[in-house]
Every structure is written in C-alpha cells, then in structure tokens.
mmCIF file of C-alpha atoms in Angstrom:
data_model
loop_
_atom_site.group_PDB
_atom_site.id
_atom_site.type_symbol
_atom_site.label_atom_id
_atom_site.label_comp_id
_atom_site.label_asym_id
_atom_site.label_seq_id
_atom_site.Cartn_x
_atom_site.Cartn_y
_atom_site.Cartn_z
ATOM 1 C CA MET A 149 0.000 0.000 0.000
ATOM 2 C CA LEU A 150 2.834 2.385 0.829
ATOM 3 C CA PHE A 151 4.311 1.732 -2.604
ATOM 4 C CA LEU A 152 0.966 2.446 -4.256
ATOM 5 C CA THR A 153 0.378 5.596 -2.179
ATOM 6 C CA ASN A 154 3.772 7.262 -2.482
ATOM 7 C CA GLY A 155 4.870 5.833 -5.803
ATOM 8 C CA PRO A 156 8.127 4.054 -6.634
ATOM 9 C CA LEU A 157 10.488 7.066 -6.594
ATOM 10 C CA PRO A 158 11.495 7.007 -2.886
ATOM 11 C CA PHE A 159 12.151 3.279 -3.061
ATOM 12 C CA ALA A 160 14.041 3.621 -6.344
ATOM 13 C CA ILE A 161 16.291 6.274 -4.778
ATOM 14 C CA VAL A 162 17.095 3.935 -1.901
ATOM 15 C CA ALA A 163 17.817 1.096 -4.355
ATOM 16 C CA PHE A 164 20.033 3.420 -6.427
ATOM 17 C CA LEU A 165 22.070 4.412 -3.365
ATOM 18 C CA LEU A 166 22.391 0.804 -2.222
ATOM 19 C CA GLY A 167 23.483 -0.190 -5.710
ATOM 20 C CA ALA A 168 25.987 2.660 -5.703
ATOM 21 C CA ILE A 169 27.927 1.235 -2.740
ATOM 22 C CA PRO A 170 31.309 0.467 -4.382
ATOM 23 C CA PHE A 171 32.140 -2.783 -2.641
ATOM 24 C CA GLY A 172 35.113 -3.440 -4.917
ATOM 25 C CA TYR A 173 36.616 -0.102 -3.947
ATOM 26 C CA VAL A 174 35.763 -0.500 -0.249
ATOM 27 C CA VAL A 175 37.161 -4.029 0.021
ATOM 28 C CA GLY A 176 40.282 -2.940 -1.849
ATOM 29 C CA LYS A 177 40.826 0.004 0.480
ATOM 30 C CA LEU A 178 40.496 -2.289 3.493
ATOM 31 C CA ARG A 179 43.356 -4.294 2.004
ATOM 32 C CA GLY A 180 45.402 -1.215 1.171
ATOM 33 C CA VAL A 181 44.702 -1.341 -2.569
ATOM 34 C CA ASP A 182 42.956 1.278 -4.709
ATOM 35 C CA VAL A 183 41.415 -0.968 -7.332
ATOM 36 C CA ARG A 184 40.778 2.085 -9.521
ATOM 37 C CA GLN A 185 44.542 2.362 -9.973
ATOM 38 C CA SER A 186 45.083 -1.320 -10.711
ATOM 39 C CA GLY A 187 44.451 -3.457 -13.769
ATOM 40 C CA SER A 188 41.568 -2.070 -15.802
ATOM 41 C CA GLY A 189 40.710 0.459 -13.096
ATOM 42 C CA ASN A 190 37.213 -0.983 -12.782
ATOM 43 C CA ILE A 191 35.738 -1.618 -9.333
ATOM 44 C CA GLY A 192 33.952 -4.812 -10.367
ATOM 45 C CA ALA A 193 34.632 -8.377 -9.279
ATOM 46 C CA THR A 194 36.687 -9.345 -12.351
ATOM 47 C CA ASN A 195 39.283 -6.628 -11.844
ATOM 48 C CA VAL A 196 39.274 -7.196 -8.085
ATOM 49 C CA SER A 197 39.937 -10.885 -8.711
ATOM 50 C CA ARG A 198 42.852 -10.080 -10.990
ATOM 51 C CA THR A 199 44.417 -7.588 -8.614
ATOM 52 C CA MET A 200 43.681 -9.115 -5.197
ATOM 53 C CA GLY A 201 42.983 -12.789 -5.835
ATOM 54 C CA TRP A 202 39.953 -14.866 -6.704
ATOM 55 C CA GLN A 203 38.746 -15.134 -3.102
ATOM 56 C CA THR A 204 38.418 -11.358 -2.845
ATOM 57 C CA GLY A 205 36.824 -11.285 -6.274
ATOM 58 C CA VAL A 206 34.189 -13.800 -5.184
ATOM 59 C CA LEU A 207 33.483 -11.738 -2.060
ATOM 60 C CA VAL A 208 32.901 -8.610 -4.149
ATOM 61 C CA LEU A 209 30.775 -10.591 -6.617
ATOM 62 C CA VAL A 210 28.517 -11.801 -3.803
ATOM 63 C CA LEU A 211 28.244 -8.353 -2.200
ATOM 64 C CA ASP A 212 27.457 -6.683 -5.531
ATOM 65 C CA ALA A 213 24.808 -9.302 -6.276
ATOM 66 C CA LEU A 214 23.218 -9.006 -2.842
ATOM 67 C CA LYS A 215 22.999 -5.221 -2.862
ATOM 68 C CA VAL A 216 20.544 -5.485 -5.763
ATOM 69 C CA ALA A 217 18.947 -8.836 -4.960
ATOM 70 C CA VAL A 218 17.868 -7.827 -1.454
ATOM 71 C CA PRO A 219 15.909 -4.653 -2.351
ATOM 72 C CA THR A 220 14.492 -6.385 -5.439
ATOM 73 C CA TRP A 221 13.155 -9.275 -3.360
ATOM 74 C CA THR A 222 12.085 -7.044 -0.464
ATOM 75 C CA LEU A 223 9.848 -4.719 -2.452
ATOM 76 C CA TRP A 224 8.417 -7.546 -4.548
ATOM 77 C CA TRP A 225 7.501 -9.365 -1.334
ATOM 78 C CA PHE A 226 6.227 -6.194 0.356
ATOM 79 C CA THR A 227 3.969 -5.121 -2.503
ATOM 80 C CA GLY A 228 3.164 -8.486 -4.041
ATOM 81 C CA ARG A 229 4.070 -6.995 -7.434
ATOM 82 C CA GLN A 230 6.999 -8.263 -9.459
ATOM 83 C CA GLN A 231 7.046 -4.937 -11.295
ATOM 84 C CA ALA A 232 8.102 -3.266 -8.053
ATOM 85 C CA GLY A 233 11.059 -5.618 -7.855
ATOM 86 C CA VAL A 234 11.997 -4.808 -11.446
ATOM 87 C CA ILE A 235 12.057 -1.092 -10.610
ATOM 88 C CA MET A 236 14.431 -1.824 -7.728
ATOM 89 C CA ALA A 237 16.641 -3.887 -10.030
ATOM 90 C CA VAL A 238 16.859 -1.112 -12.624
ATOM 91 C CA ALA A 239 17.667 1.502 -9.990
ATOM 92 C CA GLY A 240 20.246 -0.710 -8.301
ATOM 93 C CA MET A 241 22.044 -1.496 -11.549
ATOM 94 C CA LEU A 242 22.139 2.166 -12.533
ATOM 95 C CA GLY A 243 23.487 3.044 -9.092
ATOM 96 C CA HIS A 244 26.250 0.473 -9.486
ATOM 97 C CA VAL A 245 27.259 1.581 -12.971
ATOM 98 C CA PHE A 246 27.000 5.312 -12.264
ATOM 99 C CA SER A 247 27.998 5.356 -8.603
ATOM 100 C CA PRO A 248 28.218 8.918 -7.231
ATOM 101 C CA PHE A 249 30.547 7.606 -4.527
ATOM 102 C CA VAL A 250 33.357 6.972 -7.036
ATOM 103 C CA GLY A 251 32.854 9.816 -9.490
ATOM 104 C CA PHE A 252 30.021 8.110 -11.417
ATOM 105 C CA ARG A 253 32.498 5.504 -12.690
ATOM 106 C CA GLY A 254 31.239 2.286 -11.162
ATOM 107 C CA GLY A 255 31.245 -1.341 -12.173
ATOM 108 C CA LYS A 256 29.869 -3.065 -15.240
ATOM 109 C CA GLY A 257 26.661 -4.392 -13.743
ATOM 110 C CA VAL A 258 26.997 -8.111 -14.379
ATOM 111 C CA ALA A 259 27.044 -9.196 -10.719
ATOM 112 C CA CYS A 260 24.141 -6.857 -9.970
ATOM 113 C CA LEU A 261 22.188 -8.327 -12.873
ATOM 114 C CA LEU A 262 22.914 -11.817 -11.572
ATOM 115 C CA GLY A 263 21.532 -10.893 -8.162
ATOM 116 C CA ALA A 264 18.414 -9.312 -9.608
ATOM 117 C CA MET A 265 17.654 -12.174 -11.975
ATOM 118 C CA LEU A 266 18.145 -14.862 -9.337
ATOM 119 C CA VAL A 267 15.212 -13.196 -7.601
ATOM 120 C CA LEU A 268 13.103 -12.318 -10.634
ATOM 121 C CA GLN A 269 13.507 -15.409 -12.845
ATOM 122 C CA PRO A 270 15.862 -18.173 -11.660
ATOM 123 C CA LEU A 271 15.310 -20.398 -14.716
ATOM 124 C CA ALA A 272 16.319 -17.648 -17.144
ATOM 125 C CA THR A 273 19.285 -16.963 -14.876
ATOM 126 C CA GLY A 274 20.335 -20.592 -15.174
ATOM 127 C CA ILE A 275 20.167 -20.404 -18.970
ATOM 128 C CA CYS A 276 22.312 -17.261 -18.975
ATOM 129 C CA MET A 277 24.812 -18.801 -16.576
ATOM 130 C CA ALA A 278 25.091 -21.821 -18.858
ATOM 131 C CA ALA A 279 25.843 -19.465 -21.763
ATOM 132 C CA PHE A 280 28.453 -17.684 -19.649
ATOM 133 C CA VAL A 281 30.149 -20.895 -18.552
ATOM 134 C CA GLY A 282 30.136 -22.350 -22.067
ATOM 135 C CA ILE A 283 31.629 -19.274 -23.721
ATOM 136 C CA MET A 284 34.042 -18.719 -20.859
ATOM 137 C CA ALA A 285 35.268 -22.322 -20.965
ATOM 138 C CA ALA A 286 35.774 -22.191 -24.722
ATOM 139 C CA SER A 287 37.445 -18.779 -24.908
ATOM 140 C CA ARG A 288 38.772 -18.112 -21.378
ATOM 141 C CA LEU A 289 37.404 -14.591 -21.813
ATOM 142 C CA VAL A 290 35.283 -13.391 -18.897
ATOM 143 C CA SER A 291 34.038 -10.379 -20.827
ATOM 144 C CA LEU A 292 32.879 -12.482 -23.783
ATOM 145 C CA GLY A 293 31.021 -14.824 -21.455
ATOM 146 C CA SER A 294 29.374 -11.865 -19.718
ATOM 147 C CA LEU A 295 28.328 -10.339 -23.025
ATOM 148 C CA ALA A 296 26.909 -13.646 -24.230
ATOM 149 C CA ALA A 297 24.899 -14.081 -21.033
ATOM 150 C CA ALA A 298 23.523 -10.545 -21.268
ATOM 151 C CA VAL A 299 22.441 -10.986 -24.885
ATOM 152 C CA VAL A 300 20.847 -14.366 -24.133
ATOM 153 C CA LEU A 301 18.819 -12.928 -21.233
ATOM 154 C CA PRO A 302 15.973 -11.183 -23.111
ATOM 155 C CA VAL A 303 15.747 -14.110 -25.538
ATOM 156 C CA ALA A 304 15.462 -16.569 -22.647
ATOM 157 C CA LEU A 305 12.790 -14.449 -20.978
ATOM 158 C CA LEU A 306 10.850 -14.285 -24.230
ATOM 159 C CA LEU A 307 11.081 -18.032 -24.813
ATOM 160 C CA LEU A 308 9.938 -18.659 -21.240
ATOM 161 C CA HIS A 309 6.842 -16.537 -21.939
ATOM 162 C CA GLN A 310 7.640 -14.033 -19.216
ATOM 163 C CA PRO A 311 5.638 -10.795 -18.807
ATOM 164 C CA GLY A 312 6.454 -7.963 -21.169
ATOM 165 C CA TYR A 313 7.897 -5.769 -18.427
ATOM 166 C CA LEU A 314 10.380 -8.510 -17.519
ATOM 167 C CA VAL A 315 11.418 -8.975 -21.148
ATOM 168 C CA MET A 316 11.914 -5.203 -21.374
ATOM 169 C CA PHE A 317 14.083 -5.359 -18.266
ATOM 170 C CA GLY A 318 16.140 -8.024 -20.021
ATOM 171 C CA VAL A 319 16.560 -5.745 -23.033
ATOM 172 C CA PHE A 320 17.536 -2.835 -20.769
ATOM 173 C CA ALA A 321 20.058 -4.991 -18.913
ATOM 174 C CA ALA A 322 21.591 -6.316 -22.130
ATOM 175 C CA ILE A 323 22.011 -2.800 -23.517
ATOM 176 C CA LEU A 324 23.521 -1.569 -20.249
ATOM 177 C CA VAL A 325 26.015 -4.444 -20.114
ATOM 178 C CA LEU A 326 26.979 -3.878 -23.749
ATOM 179 C CA PHE A 327 27.518 -0.189 -22.923
ATOM 180 C CA THR A 328 29.670 -0.883 -19.880
ATOM 181 C CA HIS A 329 31.730 -3.407 -21.847
ATOM 182 C CA ARG A 330 32.399 -1.113 -24.806
ATOM 183 C CA ALA A 331 36.149 -0.997 -24.057
ATOM 184 C CA ASN A 332 36.196 -4.792 -23.735
ATOM 185 C CA ILE A 333 34.404 -5.096 -27.063
ATOM 186 C CA ALA A 334 37.075 -2.926 -28.681
ATOM 187 C CA ARG A 335 39.823 -5.135 -27.223
ATOM 188 C CA LEU A 336 37.989 -8.274 -28.318
ATOM 189 C CA ARG A 337 37.885 -6.926 -31.846
ATOM 190 C CA ASN A 338 41.617 -6.224 -31.958
ATOM 191 C CA GLY A 339 42.619 -9.348 -30.043
ATOM 192 C CA THR A 340 44.064 -7.674 -26.957
ATOM 193 C CA GLU A 341 41.451 -8.648 -24.372
ATOM 194 C CA PRO A 342 43.190 -10.524 -21.509
ATOM 195 C CA LYS A 343 42.119 -14.084 -20.882
ATOM 196 C CA PHE A 344 41.145 -15.528 -17.535
ATOM 197 C CA GLY A 345 44.231 -15.988 -15.374
ATOM 198 C CA GLN A 346 46.324 -13.364 -17.124
ATOM 199 C CA PRO A 347 47.807 -10.581 -14.982
ATOM 200 C CA ALA A 348 45.677 -7.484 -14.570
ATOM 201 C CA SER A 349 48.396 -5.302 -16.002
ATOM 202 C CA THR A 350 47.823 -6.722 -19.490
ATOM 203 C CA GLU A 351 44.375 -5.154 -19.650
ATOM 204 C CA ARG A 352 45.664 -1.606 -19.792
#
C-alpha cells in the first residue's frame, strides 16, 4: 500500500544508493589497494579478482549481487508486485554503474544483474549462466562470457513466456552491459582482451 500511495520514486532512490555502494573499492581500500589504480581500473569483481585474488573477487561478486537482490526481493515481497522488484533492479544497476561515490564511474553491472535475476527469474538466470560458462570455458574470456549471457537474457525471458515488463528489463540490462563493456568489445575486436588468469596489467 505504501508503494501504491507514495509511488516508486522514494524506493528507487534507496535502491540506487544501495546499488551505488562500491564494494570493490571499499574491500580494496580495506586491504590497502585502490582498485581504480590497478588493472583495468574498474571496481567490479573481475578486476578485483585479478588484482587481489579470486577469493576477494568472489566476495565482491557476492556483495554486488546481494545489494541489488535484497531490495528487489524485499519490495516484490512487500507489494506483491513483481514490477516493483523490477524497478528496484533497474535503480540498483544504474546506481552500481554510475555510482556517485566513485565519481560516477562504477562497475559493469553483471554481478548486480545476476543478483536481480536470481530473484526475478531463476530459470532464465540458469540459462544465462550456462551461456556464460560455455563461452568462458571455450574462450577463457570473462568479458565475452558476460556479453553472451547478457544478450541471451531477453531471448530466454521471451522463450519462457515471461511478462512484457520482464522482457523489457532483459533488453535494458543487455544494452547496459553492452555499454559498460564497450572498451572490452574494442579489445575483443583487436585481439588484446586478456584471458582468464592473465595478470591485470595486461588489460591496460
């Protein structure tokens, strides 16, 4: 009822600010590392993993996923409307990508999308994860696997006969991930994108 009375904006602002928490940067600082000055300079889990080890990367991945998954699930449960959860997911992803806490240069949104979709449509998430793992195993390119998963998402939602608003969220998410990976796409095209396990310094 509160959502219906006051509208989604106050909740979306909260979700944006939660999504904007730069866990990669915070965790790095706690370990004496400014991840923005290492590897690709991105605060996301992939760069954290390359600069501080896979365990730290997994921690950041989980935190980034949870910061979107929790508000998405909470408002969906509170209102009984999946659309409310989708609004939280959009706001959280935008907060992560355009975080005001790190000069509006946040992460790439893949972990946040994973968290949101595990709540909104687990089966579609499984399909996308299979695409990620398959491409990643074949190419050893994390970015290519992420791009493949993002592109597969709206198709999977459509094939699973999901509501139009959820398919549109999938389209939005795919476009956002393509946008945040534009530098990776350029490196993929010229063959300089680092493969999984390569030192972070090769990405610059």
